[in-house]
Amino acid sequence: MTKKIDDSKINAALRAAKDFIYDDLTVGIGTGSTVNYFIQALSELVEKDELDILCVPSSIESKIELAKAGLSTGSLIEESELDIYIDGADIITKNFVLIKGGGGALTMEKIMARASEEFIVIADYTKYPRDLNSFPVPIEIIPQTVNTIIKPIFDLGGEFRLRYGTGKIGPVISDNGNIIGDVHFNKSFDPSEMEKALKLIPGVVENGIFPKDADRIIIGYPDSSELVFNKSEKE
Ligand code: 5RP
């Protein structure tokens, strides 16, 4: 990754910590490199201002990063209502639709975004604005359905591909023990309709379309950051 993009992620993460974190919050923590910068910023802020913050991670990876940063963690079982949820995105359209799940944590990420009072997205400038079909839609599926889902997805205009990682032979397995794949679309689609249609296919646990979920979106640039979307200003 280039330094310009890294600096942009850091600027988005710092802005979220500075403007939206205060004492006594329960903070949902997404997954990814931008979120890892947020965890660092949060840890410094908690130490400097002696804040009492409880973090709820969306993945094993984020739980490990939170532990390394010395932050207190809980789980969604005890903390079912989050004050705020901070996460990255793979792309953001000009209408503020998100595609998420590049890191394979989409199921917990959607659960947490929707269990939270406020969902704040942090992303670098390469993610916004992007066309809806410029990034494949990640999906989590029950392993036995790897072949039965192909035709229903094709009928919706998509092509399902298993996702392969490194360090293990075979497809990527989620923290929930399911298979992660990606659906490629070669033309645009209605995000709310497609989110529901994909969910109705037996075996699909979740998909990475987040049509109207973001409350605020912070885009980082190499030397600055910008709040490009604030839902409360529209209401
Ligand atoms: C993980 C995600 C991430 O938010 C998304 O992949 C962005 O990651 P990064 O901050 O590393 O660019 O959805 O499932």
mmCIF file of C-alpha atoms and ligand atoms in Angstrom:
data_model
loop_
_atom_site.group_PDB
_atom_site.id
_atom_site.type_symbol
_atom_site.label_atom_id
_atom_site.label_comp_id
_atom_site.label_asym_id
_atom_site.label_seq_id
_atom_site.Cartn_x
_atom_site.Cartn_y
_atom_site.Cartn_z
ATOM 1 C CA MET A 1 0.000 0.000 0.000
ATOM 2 C CA THR A 2 1.299 3.486 -0.778
ATOM 3 C CA LYS A 3 2.144 6.005 1.938
ATOM 4 C CA LYS A 4 -0.482 8.378 0.491
ATOM 5 C CA ILE A 5 -3.253 5.826 1.051
ATOM 6 C CA ASP A 6 -1.929 4.858 4.468
ATOM 7 C CA ASP A 7 -1.806 8.512 5.559
ATOM 8 C CA SER A 8 -5.376 8.947 4.295
ATOM 9 C CA LYS A 9 -6.592 5.996 6.385
ATOM 10 C CA ILE A 10 -4.808 7.453 9.430
ATOM 11 C CA ASN A 11 -6.458 10.863 8.893
ATOM 12 C CA ALA A 12 -9.947 9.329 8.664
ATOM 13 C CA ALA A 13 -9.295 7.229 11.790
ATOM 14 C CA LEU A 14 -7.922 10.184 13.795
ATOM 15 C CA ARG A 15 -10.941 12.340 12.856
ATOM 16 C CA ALA A 16 -13.377 9.649 14.060
ATOM 17 C CA ALA A 17 -11.540 9.305 17.378
ATOM 18 C CA LYS A 18 -11.265 13.077 17.889
ATOM 19 C CA ASP A 19 -14.838 14.061 16.948
ATOM 20 C CA PHE A 20 -16.975 11.123 18.013
ATOM 21 C CA ILE A 21 -15.415 9.422 21.031
ATOM 22 C CA TYR A 22 -16.202 10.580 24.542
ATOM 23 C CA ASP A 23 -16.421 9.020 28.014
ATOM 24 C CA ASP A 24 -18.588 6.004 28.873
ATOM 25 C CA LEU A 25 -19.289 4.775 25.338
ATOM 26 C CA THR A 26 -19.712 1.197 24.181
ATOM 27 C CA VAL A 27 -17.958 1.211 20.810
ATOM 28 C CA GLY A 28 -18.411 -1.460 18.136
ATOM 29 C CA ILE A 29 -15.161 -2.030 16.266
ATOM 30 C CA GLY A 30 -15.195 -3.143 12.623
ATOM 31 C CA THR A 31 -12.430 -4.960 10.790
ATOM 32 C CA GLY A 32 -9.640 -3.921 8.438
ATOM 33 C CA SER A 33 -6.553 -1.767 8.061
ATOM 34 C CA THR A 34 -8.393 1.562 8.540
ATOM 35 C CA VAL A 35 -10.026 0.221 11.696
ATOM 36 C CA ASN A 36 -6.617 -0.890 12.960
ATOM 37 C CA TYR A 37 -5.487 2.743 12.742
ATOM 38 C CA PHE A 38 -8.646 3.728 14.618
ATOM 39 C CA ILE A 39 -7.807 1.210 17.372
ATOM 40 C CA GLN A 40 -4.382 2.858 17.777
ATOM 41 C CA ALA A 41 -5.938 6.335 17.896
ATOM 42 C CA LEU A 42 -8.565 5.153 20.382
ATOM 43 C CA SER A 43 -5.991 3.581 22.649
ATOM 44 C CA GLU A 44 -3.975 6.833 22.745
ATOM 45 C CA LEU A 45 -7.115 8.885 23.441
ATOM 46 C CA VAL A 46 -8.312 6.561 26.212
ATOM 47 C CA GLU A 47 -4.938 6.782 27.914
ATOM 48 C CA LYS A 48 -4.548 10.559 27.514
ATOM 49 C CA ASP A 49 -8.080 11.510 28.647
ATOM 50 C CA GLU A 50 -8.581 8.561 31.062
ATOM 51 C CA LEU A 51 -11.785 7.537 29.271
ATOM 52 C CA ASP A 52 -13.950 4.590 30.249
ATOM 53 C CA ILE A 53 -14.641 2.878 26.894
ATOM 54 C CA LEU A 54 -15.808 -0.678 26.238
ATOM 55 C CA CYS A 55 -15.026 -2.086 22.783
ATOM 56 C CA VAL A 56 -17.003 -4.831 21.027
ATOM 57 C CA PRO A 57 -15.031 -6.355 18.126
ATOM 58 C CA SER A 58 -16.603 -7.634 14.888
ATOM 59 C CA SER A 59 -13.896 -10.253 14.241
ATOM 60 C CA ILE A 60 -11.160 -12.330 15.829
ATOM 61 C CA GLU A 61 -8.607 -10.069 14.094
ATOM 62 C CA SER A 62 -10.023 -6.923 15.723
ATOM 63 C CA LYS A 63 -10.261 -8.651 19.108
ATOM 64 C CA ILE A 64 -6.537 -9.406 18.891
ATOM 65 C CA GLU A 65 -5.724 -5.820 17.838
ATOM 66 C CA LEU A 66 -7.816 -4.428 20.733
ATOM 67 C CA ALA A 67 -6.056 -6.711 23.201
ATOM 68 C CA LYS A 68 -2.647 -5.603 21.854
ATOM 69 C CA ALA A 69 -3.719 -1.965 22.297
ATOM 70 C CA GLY A 70 -4.730 -2.630 25.904
ATOM 71 C CA LEU A 71 -8.402 -1.721 25.365
ATOM 72 C CA SER A 72 -11.262 -3.371 27.281
ATOM 73 C CA THR A 73 -13.435 -5.709 25.224
ATOM 74 C CA GLY A 74 -16.853 -7.276 25.593
ATOM 75 C CA SER A 75 -19.054 -9.272 23.246
ATOM 76 C CA LEU A 76 -22.372 -8.639 21.557
ATOM 77 C CA ILE A 77 -23.956 -11.207 23.884
ATOM 78 C CA GLU A 78 -23.551 -8.923 26.898
ATOM 79 C CA GLU A 79 -23.508 -5.626 24.995
ATOM 80 C CA SER A 80 -26.374 -5.968 22.535
ATOM 81 C CA GLU A 81 -26.856 -2.216 22.116
ATOM 82 C CA LEU A 82 -23.826 -0.290 20.910
ATOM 83 C CA ASP A 83 -23.561 3.498 21.206
ATOM 84 C CA ILE A 84 -21.420 3.786 18.128
ATOM 85 C CA TYR A 85 -19.984 1.459 15.481
ATOM 86 C CA ILE A 86 -16.826 2.385 13.582
ATOM 87 C CA ASP A 87 -15.875 0.480 10.449
ATOM 88 C CA GLY A 88 -14.267 0.807 7.036
ATOM 89 C CA ALA A 89 -15.742 0.048 3.616
ATOM 90 C CA ASP A 90 -14.522 -1.420 0.356
ATOM 91 C CA ILE A 91 -16.374 1.121 -1.756
ATOM 92 C CA ILE A 92 -18.841 3.959 -1.167
ATOM 93 C CA THR A 93 -21.091 5.177 -3.996
ATOM 94 C CA LYS A 94 -22.079 8.797 -4.600
ATOM 95 C CA ASN A 95 -25.422 7.917 -2.945
ATOM 96 C CA PHE A 96 -23.543 6.584 0.126
ATOM 97 C CA VAL A 97 -24.289 2.900 -0.458
ATOM 98 C CA LEU A 98 -21.482 0.752 0.980
ATOM 99 C CA ILE A 99 -20.023 -2.527 -0.199
ATOM 100 C CA LYS A 100 -18.249 -4.277 2.669
ATOM 101 C CA GLY A 101 -16.744 -7.645 3.430
ATOM 102 C CA GLY A 102 -13.385 -7.458 1.669
ATOM 103 C CA GLY A 103 -11.974 -8.770 4.946
ATOM 104 C CA GLY A 104 -14.600 -11.521 5.183
ATOM 105 C CA ALA A 105 -16.250 -10.199 8.361
ATOM 106 C CA LEU A 106 -19.440 -8.942 6.675
ATOM 107 C CA THR A 107 -21.963 -10.912 8.718
ATOM 108 C CA MET A 108 -20.872 -9.608 12.112
ATOM 109 C CA GLU A 109 -20.273 -6.193 10.578
ATOM 110 C CA LYS A 110 -23.874 -5.922 9.375
ATOM 111 C CA ILE A 111 -25.247 -7.229 12.669
ATOM 112 C CA MET A 112 -23.192 -4.674 14.591
ATOM 113 C CA ALA A 113 -23.895 -1.755 12.255
ATOM 114 C CA ARG A 114 -27.617 -2.393 12.746
ATOM 115 C CA ALA A 115 -27.340 -2.951 16.520
ATOM 116 C CA SER A 116 -25.659 0.406 16.938
ATOM 117 C CA GLU A 117 -27.154 3.795 17.654
ATOM 118 C CA GLU A 118 -24.796 5.355 15.137
ATOM 119 C CA PHE A 119 -22.630 3.872 12.357
ATOM 120 C CA ILE A 120 -19.581 5.890 11.352
ATOM 121 C CA VAL A 121 -17.660 4.835 8.251
ATOM 122 C CA ILE A 122 -13.960 5.663 7.884
ATOM 123 C CA ALA A 123 -12.269 5.191 4.516
ATOM 124 C CA ASP A 124 -9.449 6.520 2.364
ATOM 125 C CA TYR A 125 -10.134 8.646 -0.728
ATOM 126 C CA THR A 126 -9.709 5.727 -3.199
ATOM 127 C CA LYS A 127 -12.986 4.236 -1.915
ATOM 128 C CA TYR A 128 -15.243 7.229 -2.692
ATOM 129 C CA PRO A 129 -17.071 7.905 -4.951
ATOM 130 C CA ARG A 130 -17.147 4.565 -6.754
ATOM 131 C CA ASP A 131 -19.615 2.805 -9.038
ATOM 132 C CA LEU A 132 -21.687 0.122 -7.334
ATOM 133 C CA ASN A 133 -20.399 -2.660 -9.569
ATOM 134 C CA SER A 134 -16.736 -1.626 -9.316
ATOM 135 C CA PHE A 135 -16.190 -4.086 -6.448
ATOM 136 C CA PRO A 136 -17.721 -7.596 -6.206
ATOM 137 C CA VAL A 137 -20.326 -8.164 -3.482
ATOM 138 C CA PRO A 138 -18.858 -10.389 -0.737
ATOM 139 C CA ILE A 139 -21.163 -13.132 0.534
ATOM 140 C CA GLU A 140 -20.994 -15.653 3.355
ATOM 141 C CA ILE A 141 -22.585 -19.014 2.574
ATOM 142 C CA ILE A 142 -23.197 -22.317 4.324
ATOM 143 C CA PRO A 143 -20.432 -24.665 3.026
ATOM 144 C CA GLN A 144 -22.867 -27.320 1.710
ATOM 145 C CA THR A 145 -24.492 -24.777 -0.628
ATOM 146 C CA VAL A 146 -21.394 -23.914 -2.651
ATOM 147 C CA ASN A 147 -22.961 -25.301 -5.848
ATOM 148 C CA THR A 148 -26.683 -24.757 -5.225
ATOM 149 C CA ILE A 149 -26.313 -20.993 -4.959
ATOM 150 C CA ILE A 150 -24.640 -20.562 -8.373
ATOM 151 C CA LYS A 151 -27.814 -20.590 -10.518
ATOM 152 C CA PRO A 152 -29.992 -18.345 -8.314
ATOM 153 C CA ILE A 153 -27.143 -15.818 -8.198
ATOM 154 C CA PHE A 154 -26.724 -16.073 -11.998
ATOM 155 C CA ASP A 155 -30.479 -15.432 -12.387
ATOM 156 C CA LEU A 156 -29.956 -12.163 -10.465
ATOM 157 C CA GLY A 157 -27.247 -11.128 -12.947
ATOM 158 C CA GLY A 158 -24.251 -12.109 -10.830
ATOM 159 C CA GLU A 159 -21.376 -14.543 -11.105
ATOM 160 C CA PHE A 160 -20.377 -16.312 -7.891
ATOM 161 C CA ARG A 161 -16.684 -16.961 -7.291
ATOM 162 C CA LEU A 162 -15.148 -18.648 -4.261
ATOM 163 C CA ARG A 163 -12.569 -16.494 -2.501
ATOM 164 C CA TYR A 164 -9.139 -18.022 -1.990
ATOM 165 C CA GLY A 165 -6.617 -16.635 0.467
ATOM 166 C CA THR A 166 -3.060 -17.585 1.351
ATOM 167 C CA GLY A 167 -1.654 -19.756 4.131
ATOM 168 C CA LYS A 168 -4.288 -22.486 3.733
ATOM 169 C CA ILE A 169 -5.468 -24.619 0.834
ATOM 170 C CA GLY A 170 -9.128 -24.061 -0.022
ATOM 171 C CA PRO A 171 -11.614 -21.218 0.167
ATOM 172 C CA VAL A 172 -11.598 -18.508 2.825
ATOM 173 C CA ILE A 173 -13.567 -19.592 5.927
ATOM 174 C CA SER A 174 -15.262 -16.910 8.035
ATOM 175 C CA ASP A 175 -15.005 -16.512 11.818
ATOM 176 C CA ASN A 176 -18.436 -18.224 11.846
ATOM 177 C CA GLY A 177 -17.134 -21.357 10.062
ATOM 178 C CA ASN A 178 -18.809 -20.586 6.723
ATOM 179 C CA ILE A 179 -17.429 -20.030 3.217
ATOM 180 C CA ILE A 180 -16.699 -16.540 1.878
ATOM 181 C CA GLY A 181 -17.199 -15.839 -1.827
ATOM 182 C CA ASP A 182 -17.741 -12.837 -4.081
ATOM 183 C CA VAL A 183 -20.502 -12.027 -6.546
ATOM 184 C CA HIS A 184 -19.365 -10.145 -9.651
ATOM 185 C CA PHE A 185 -21.918 -7.959 -11.464
ATOM 186 C CA ASN A 186 -21.128 -6.430 -14.828
ATOM 187 C CA LYS A 187 -23.841 -3.808 -14.603
ATOM 188 C CA SER A 188 -25.390 -1.704 -11.865
ATOM 189 C CA PHE A 189 -28.354 -2.822 -9.734
ATOM 190 C CA ASP A 190 -30.783 -1.548 -7.127
ATOM 191 C CA PRO A 191 -28.820 -2.037 -3.872
ATOM 192 C CA SER A 192 -31.810 -2.471 -1.520
ATOM 193 C CA GLU A 193 -33.518 -4.940 -3.871
ATOM 194 C CA MET A 194 -30.306 -6.888 -4.503
ATOM 195 C CA GLU A 195 -29.483 -7.054 -0.798
ATOM 196 C CA LYS A 196 -32.876 -8.669 -0.120
ATOM 197 C CA ALA A 197 -32.786 -10.955 -3.184
ATOM 198 C CA LEU A 198 -29.370 -12.362 -2.262
ATOM 199 C CA LYS A 199 -30.498 -12.935 1.336
ATOM 200 C CA LEU A 200 -33.485 -14.968 0.142
ATOM 201 C CA ILE A 201 -31.288 -17.588 -1.558
ATOM 202 C CA PRO A 202 -31.172 -20.644 0.722
ATOM 203 C CA GLY A 203 -27.670 -21.024 2.129
ATOM 204 C CA VAL A 204 -26.693 -17.360 1.865
ATOM 205 C CA VAL A 205 -26.031 -16.199 5.420
ATOM 206 C CA GLU A 206 -25.309 -12.548 4.561
ATOM 207 C CA ASN A 207 -24.110 -10.265 1.795
ATOM 208 C CA GLY A 208 -21.947 -7.153 1.847
ATOM 209 C CA ILE A 209 -24.461 -4.617 0.485
ATOM 210 C CA PHE A 210 -25.169 -1.899 3.075
ATOM 211 C CA PRO A 211 -27.715 0.309 1.270
ATOM 212 C CA LYS A 212 -28.710 2.930 3.859
ATOM 213 C CA ASP A 213 -26.705 1.999 6.916
ATOM 214 C CA ALA A 214 -24.108 4.754 7.295
ATOM 215 C CA ASP A 215 -24.949 7.652 9.619
ATOM 216 C CA ARG A 216 -21.711 9.521 8.937
ATOM 217 C CA ILE A 217 -18.930 8.946 6.427
ATOM 218 C CA ILE A 218 -15.416 10.312 6.944
ATOM 219 C CA ILE A 219 -13.092 10.243 3.951
ATOM 220 C CA GLY A 220 -9.384 10.574 4.604
ATOM 221 C CA TYR A 221 -6.934 12.322 2.249
ATOM 222 C CA PRO A 222 -3.122 12.387 2.555
ATOM 223 C CA ASP A 223 -3.182 15.720 4.479
ATOM 224 C CA SER A 224 -6.763 16.074 5.725
ATOM 225 C CA SER A 225 -10.153 14.442 6.243
ATOM 226 C CA GLU A 226 -13.696 15.345 5.242
ATOM 227 C CA LEU A 227 -17.104 14.419 6.631
ATOM 228 C CA VAL A 228 -18.804 13.759 3.272
ATOM 229 C CA PHE A 229 -22.099 12.452 4.676
ATOM 230 C CA ASN A 230 -24.041 13.233 7.831
ATOM 231 C CA LYS A 231 -27.458 11.567 7.922
ATOM 232 C CA SER A 232 -28.783 13.784 10.742
ATOM 233 C CA GLU A 233 -28.398 16.855 8.482
ATOM 234 C CA LYS A 234 -30.766 15.262 5.943
ATOM 235 C CA GLU A 235 -33.515 14.588 8.504
HETATM 236 C C1 5RP B 1 -13.942 -6.121 6.253
HETATM 237 C C2 5RP B 1 -14.451 -4.863 5.647
HETATM 238 C C3 5RP B 1 -13.525 -3.692 5.679
HETATM 239 O O1 5RP B 1 -14.187 -2.633 6.269
HETATM 240 C C4 5RP B 1 -13.133 -3.317 4.284
HETATM 241 O O2 5RP B 1 -12.567 -4.456 3.645
HETATM 242 C C5 5RP B 1 -12.144 -2.153 4.269
HETATM 243 O O3 5RP B 1 -10.893 -2.559 4.744
HETATM 244 P P1 5RP B 1 -9.640 -1.599 4.786
HETATM 245 O O4 5RP B 1 -9.891 -0.601 5.869
HETATM 246 O O5 5RP B 1 -8.475 -2.511 5.086
HETATM 247 O O6 5RP B 1 -9.495 -0.942 3.445
HETATM 248 O O7 5RP B 1 -15.541 -4.749 5.171
HETATM 249 O O8 5RP B 1 -14.851 -7.180 6.109
#
